[in-house]
Short mmCIF file of C-alpha atoms in Angstrom, two decimals:
data_model
loop_
_atom_site.label_atom_id
_atom_site.label_comp_id
_atom_site.label_asym_id
_atom_site.label_seq_id
_atom_site.Cartn_x
_atom_site.Cartn_y
_atom_site.Cartn_z
CA UNK V 271 -43.66 155.67 117.67
CA UNK V 272 -45.86 152.65 118.43
CA UNK V 273 -44.03 149.73 119.76
CA UNK V 274 -44.62 146.49 118.04
CA UNK V 275 -42.57 144.21 120.34
CA UNK V 276 -39.56 143.90 122.69
CA UNK V 277 -36.10 142.54 122.28
CA UNK V 278 -34.76 140.26 124.94
CA UNK V 279 -31.50 138.41 125.28
CA UNK V 280 -31.61 134.72 125.64
CA UNK V 281 -29.47 132.42 127.79
CA UNK V 282 -27.41 131.50 124.71
CA UNK V 283 -26.40 135.08 124.27
CA UNK V 284 -28.54 135.66 121.14
CA UNK V 285 -31.22 138.16 120.98
CA UNK V 286 -34.78 137.22 120.28
CA UNK V 287 -37.75 139.19 119.34
CA UNK V 288 -41.07 138.88 121.30
CA UNK V 289 -44.03 139.81 119.19
CA UNK V 290 -46.88 141.79 120.82
CA UNK V 291 -50.43 141.45 119.60
CA UNK V 292 -51.57 145.01 119.35
CA UNK V 293 -55.26 146.21 118.84
CA UNK V 294 -54.38 147.00 115.21
CA UNK V 295 -53.04 143.54 114.48
CA UNK V 296 -56.06 141.99 116.18
CA UNK V 297 -58.45 143.94 113.92
CA UNK V 298 -56.52 142.98 110.85
CA UNK V 299 -56.74 139.32 111.93
CA UNK V 300 -60.38 139.64 112.34
CA UNK V 301 -60.87 141.19 108.97
CA UNK V 302 -58.82 138.51 107.43
CA UNK V 303 -60.81 135.85 109.04
CA UNK V 304 -64.11 137.40 108.00
CA UNK V 305 -62.83 137.60 104.47
CA UNK V 306 -61.91 133.92 104.50
CA UNK V 307 -65.39 133.03 105.88
CA UNK V 308 -66.86 135.14 103.08
CA UNK V 309 -64.85 133.31 100.47
CA UNK V 310 -65.95 129.91 101.93
CA UNK V 311 -69.52 130.92 102.73
CA UNK V 312 -70.22 132.32 99.27
CA UNK V 313 -70.38 128.82 97.94
CA UNK V 314 -73.15 127.98 100.38
CA UNK V 315 -75.19 131.08 99.82
CA UNK V 316 -74.14 133.11 102.95
CA UNK V 317 -71.77 135.87 103.67
CA UNK V 318 -70.32 137.11 106.96
CA UNK V 319 -70.91 140.73 107.72
CA UNK V 320 -70.01 141.99 111.14
CA UNK V 321 -70.16 138.32 112.21
CA UNK V 322 -73.91 138.01 111.28
CA UNK V 323 -75.23 135.71 108.64
CA UNK V 324 -77.44 137.20 105.96
CA UNK V 325 -79.02 135.75 102.87
CA UNK V 326 -77.60 136.39 99.35
CA UNK V 327 -78.94 135.97 95.88
CA UNK V 328 -77.65 132.42 95.77
CA UNK V 329 -80.35 131.29 98.22
CA UNK V 330 -83.12 132.90 96.20
CA UNK V 331 -81.84 131.16 93.07
CA UNK V 332 -81.94 127.81 94.80
CA UNK V 333 -85.38 128.41 96.09
CA UNK V 334 -86.56 129.29 92.57
CA UNK V 335 -84.98 126.18 91.13
CA UNK V 336 -86.67 123.86 93.75
CA UNK V 337 -90.04 125.65 93.08
CA UNK V 338 -89.54 125.07 89.30
CA UNK V 339 -88.70 121.31 90.00
CA UNK V 340 -91.88 120.97 92.13
CA UNK V 341 -93.97 122.65 89.39
CA UNK V 342 -92.61 120.40 86.78
CA UNK V 343 -93.33 117.12 88.76
CA UNK V 344 -96.85 118.39 89.46
CA UNK V 345 -97.44 119.00 85.84
CA UNK V 346 -96.20 115.44 84.96
CA UNK V 347 -98.59 113.78 87.43
CA UNK V 348 -101.60 116.04 87.12
CA UNK V 349 -101.57 116.60 83.35
CA UNK V 350 -99.36 113.96 81.65
CA UNK V 351 -100.41 110.79 83.48
CA UNK V 352 -104.17 111.13 82.57
CA UNK V 353 -103.21 112.08 79.00
CA UNK V 354 -100.88 109.08 78.84
CA UNK V 355 -103.69 106.75 80.07
CA UNK V 356 -106.13 108.09 77.44
CA UNK V 357 -103.58 107.48 74.61
CA UNK V 358 -102.89 103.98 75.99
CA UNK V 359 -106.56 103.18 76.04
CA UNK V 360 -107.02 104.47 72.60
CA UNK V 361 -103.92 102.86 70.93
CA UNK V 362 -103.57 99.79 73.14
CA UNK V 363 -100.00 100.51 73.99
CA UNK V 364 -97.96 99.60 77.06
CA UNK V 365 -100.08 96.58 77.76
CA UNK V 366 -103.27 98.57 78.25
CA UNK V 367 -106.48 97.32 76.57
CA UNK V 368 -109.69 99.10 75.83
CA UNK V 369 -112.33 99.43 78.64
CA UNK V 370 -115.12 99.20 76.11
CA UNK V 371 -116.63 96.24 74.24
CA UNK V 372 -115.16 95.67 70.73
CA UNK V 373 -117.66 95.43 67.92
CA UNK V 374 -116.63 92.43 65.86
CA UNK V 375 -116.38 92.99 62.14
CA UNK V 376 -117.01 89.90 59.96
CA UNK V 377 -113.76 88.71 58.70
CA UNK V 378 -112.11 85.42 57.57
CA UNK V 379 -110.38 83.40 60.22
CA UNK V 380 -106.73 82.91 59.67
CA UNK V 381 -106.39 79.13 59.97
CA UNK V 382 -102.89 79.06 58.77
CA UNK V 383 -101.47 79.81 62.24
CA UNK V 384 -102.26 79.58 65.90
CA UNK V 385 -101.56 81.92 68.82
CA UNK V 386 -101.05 80.80 72.36
CA UNK V 387 -103.09 82.85 74.80
CA UNK V 388 -102.28 82.60 78.53
CA UNK V 389 -104.53 83.89 81.31
CA UNK V 390 -103.21 85.01 84.72
CA UNK V 391 -105.32 86.17 87.69
CA UNK V 392 -103.74 88.30 90.37
CA UNK V 393 -105.12 89.73 93.68
CA UNK V 394 -103.98 93.11 94.70
CA UNK V 395 -102.70 93.68 98.22
CA UNK V 396 -105.42 93.35 100.69
CA UNK V 397 -107.94 91.57 98.36
CA UNK V 398 -109.16 88.36 100.00
CA UNK V 399 -111.14 86.93 97.15
CA UNK V 400 -110.12 83.70 95.38
CA UNK V 401 -109.75 84.56 91.78
CA UNK V 402 -108.53 82.29 88.93
CA UNK V 403 -109.17 81.41 85.26
CA UNK V 404 -110.92 78.13 84.63
CA UNK V 405 -108.70 77.77 81.62
CA UNK V 406 -105.06 78.92 81.82
CA UNK V 407 -103.97 78.42 78.15
CA UNK V 408 -105.63 78.39 74.90
CA UNK V 409 -104.48 78.07 71.27
CA UNK V 410 -106.66 80.20 68.97
CA UNK V 411 -106.72 81.23 65.25
CA UNK V 412 -106.64 84.97 64.55
CA UNK V 413 -110.04 86.13 63.61
CA UNK V 414 -111.95 83.50 65.52
CA UNK V 415 -114.22 84.24 68.53
CA UNK V 416 -113.15 82.70 71.72
CA UNK V 417 -114.31 82.45 75.38
CA UNK V 418 -113.02 81.81 78.70
CA UNK V 419 -114.38 82.09 82.25
CA UNK V 420 -112.78 83.36 85.47
CA UNK V 421 -114.07 82.00 88.74
CA UNK V 422 -114.17 84.38 91.78
CA UNK V 423 -115.35 83.73 95.41
CA UNK V 424 -115.76 86.07 98.33
CA UNK V 425 -114.65 84.18 101.54
CA UNK V 426 -115.39 87.05 103.89
CA UNK V 427 -118.49 87.75 106.10
CA UNK V 428 -118.91 91.22 104.27
CA UNK V 429 -120.35 92.06 100.91
CA UNK V 430 -117.70 93.27 98.59
CA UNK V 431 -117.09 95.11 95.29
CA UNK V 432 -114.23 94.42 93.00
CA UNK V 433 -112.76 95.90 89.87
CA UNK V 434 -110.53 93.86 87.53
CA UNK V 435 -107.79 95.66 85.60
CA UNK V 436 -106.46 93.83 82.46
CA UNK V 437 -102.88 94.04 81.01
CA UNK V 438 -101.45 92.48 77.88
CA UNK V 439 -97.96 91.18 77.21
CA UNK V 440 -96.12 91.74 75.02
CA UNK V 441 -97.38 95.30 75.12
CA UNK V 442 -97.59 95.74 71.30
CA UNK V 443 -100.05 92.88 71.17
CA UNK V 444 -102.56 94.94 73.13
CA UNK V 445 -103.85 96.71 70.00
CA UNK V 446 -104.73 93.28 68.37
CA UNK V 447 -106.46 91.72 71.31
CA UNK V 448 -110.22 92.70 71.21
CA UNK V 449 -112.59 91.90 74.07
CA UNK V 450 -116.27 91.62 72.84
CA UNK V 451 -117.42 90.78 76.32
CA UNK V 452 -115.50 91.17 79.67
CA UNK V 453 -116.25 91.21 83.39
CA UNK V 454 -113.54 93.93 83.59
CA UNK V 455 -115.95 96.41 81.90
CA UNK V 456 -118.01 96.51 85.14
CA UNK V 457 -117.49 96.29 88.80
CA UNK V 458 -118.19 92.94 90.32
CA UNK V 459 -120.40 92.58 93.51
CA UNK V 460 -120.29 89.44 95.62
CA UNK V 461 -122.23 88.85 98.83
CA UNK V 462 -120.59 87.29 101.81
CA UNK V 463 -119.51 83.69 101.13
CA UNK V 464 -120.68 83.93 97.62
CA UNK V 465 -119.07 83.00 94.36
CA UNK V 466 -119.53 83.71 90.58
CA UNK V 467 -118.24 82.91 87.15
CA UNK V 468 -117.08 85.80 85.10
CA UNK V 469 -117.01 85.37 81.42
CA UNK V 470 -114.56 86.83 78.75
CA UNK V 471 -115.19 86.78 75.09
CA UNK V 472 -112.36 87.89 72.77
CA UNK V 473 -110.86 87.97 69.34
CA UNK V 474 -107.31 87.99 68.26
CA UNK V 475 -106.96 90.27 65.30
CA UNK V 476 -105.83 88.81 62.00
CA UNK V 477 -103.33 91.70 61.65
CA UNK V 478 -101.41 90.51 64.70
CA UNK V 479 -97.67 90.57 63.73
CA UNK V 480 -96.46 87.05 62.86
CA UNK V 481 -93.45 87.21 65.12
CA UNK V 482 -95.86 87.30 68.03
CA UNK V 483 -96.75 83.66 68.96
CA UNK V 484 -97.79 84.07 72.60
CA UNK V 485 -100.04 86.60 74.29
CA UNK V 486 -100.44 86.83 78.07
CA UNK V 487 -103.55 88.35 79.52
CA UNK V 488 -103.23 89.30 83.11
CA UNK V 489 -106.10 90.58 85.43
CA UNK V 490 -105.40 92.28 88.73
CA UNK V 491 -108.41 92.24 91.06
CA UNK V 492 -108.87 95.39 93.34
CA UNK V 493 -111.07 95.93 96.32
CA UNK V 494 -113.19 98.98 95.62
CA UNK V 495 -115.83 98.51 98.38
CA UNK V 496 -114.93 101.56 100.33
CA UNK V 497 -114.77 103.78 97.17
CA UNK V 498 -118.27 102.62 96.05
CA UNK V 499 -119.68 102.90 99.67
CA UNK V 500 -118.25 106.46 99.97
CA UNK V 501 -119.62 107.42 96.58
CA UNK V 502 -123.11 106.19 97.54
CA UNK V 503 -122.99 107.90 100.83
CA UNK V 504 -122.10 111.32 99.17
CA UNK V 505 -125.16 111.17 96.85
#
């Protein structure tokens, strides 16, 4: 028979058993250890087989989920964002206004109320122009034609091209703010050290909800010089 251990007598007179680690026990210990690693590693997508790591279906599933997430985000930015912008331009929602001139329809002016219109000019990061409205606040009657002028100056030594992007607040007022003429419809070119006055003609629709008493029209001015230059060079 195989010996599993030896028996020795201690100093106290009692017998004690000294265990021996046999090759069979060592193998069982290794198998138990590998089973424990398999139990823990399964949660992370790996299994231990002869002390080597190998991929299991959990990894493939994770990769498929990541690929699906990337495809979903690509769909949102490539397809949904342009569609969203088209809808905003058409419906005047989320503060976006039309990029085309409004054809005024003869209608009676609503003199029973006034609406405050505020004008704000903002330079985008890196835009060196001075840009501001000559009139910051106006009180207008819905249905009446109104006008305001924005002043711009290019203080640099280079010719530059700018594009103004409008935004309306509150956003639901955008559908009732009609621009019959606007410098934002076209890119604005200023020579070095040159300045210009840029007109805006607008009408606040008579159908503007009566709970809207103030409309803020903001313009953000962007430097598009490089974009225009690259486009001309490509022709």
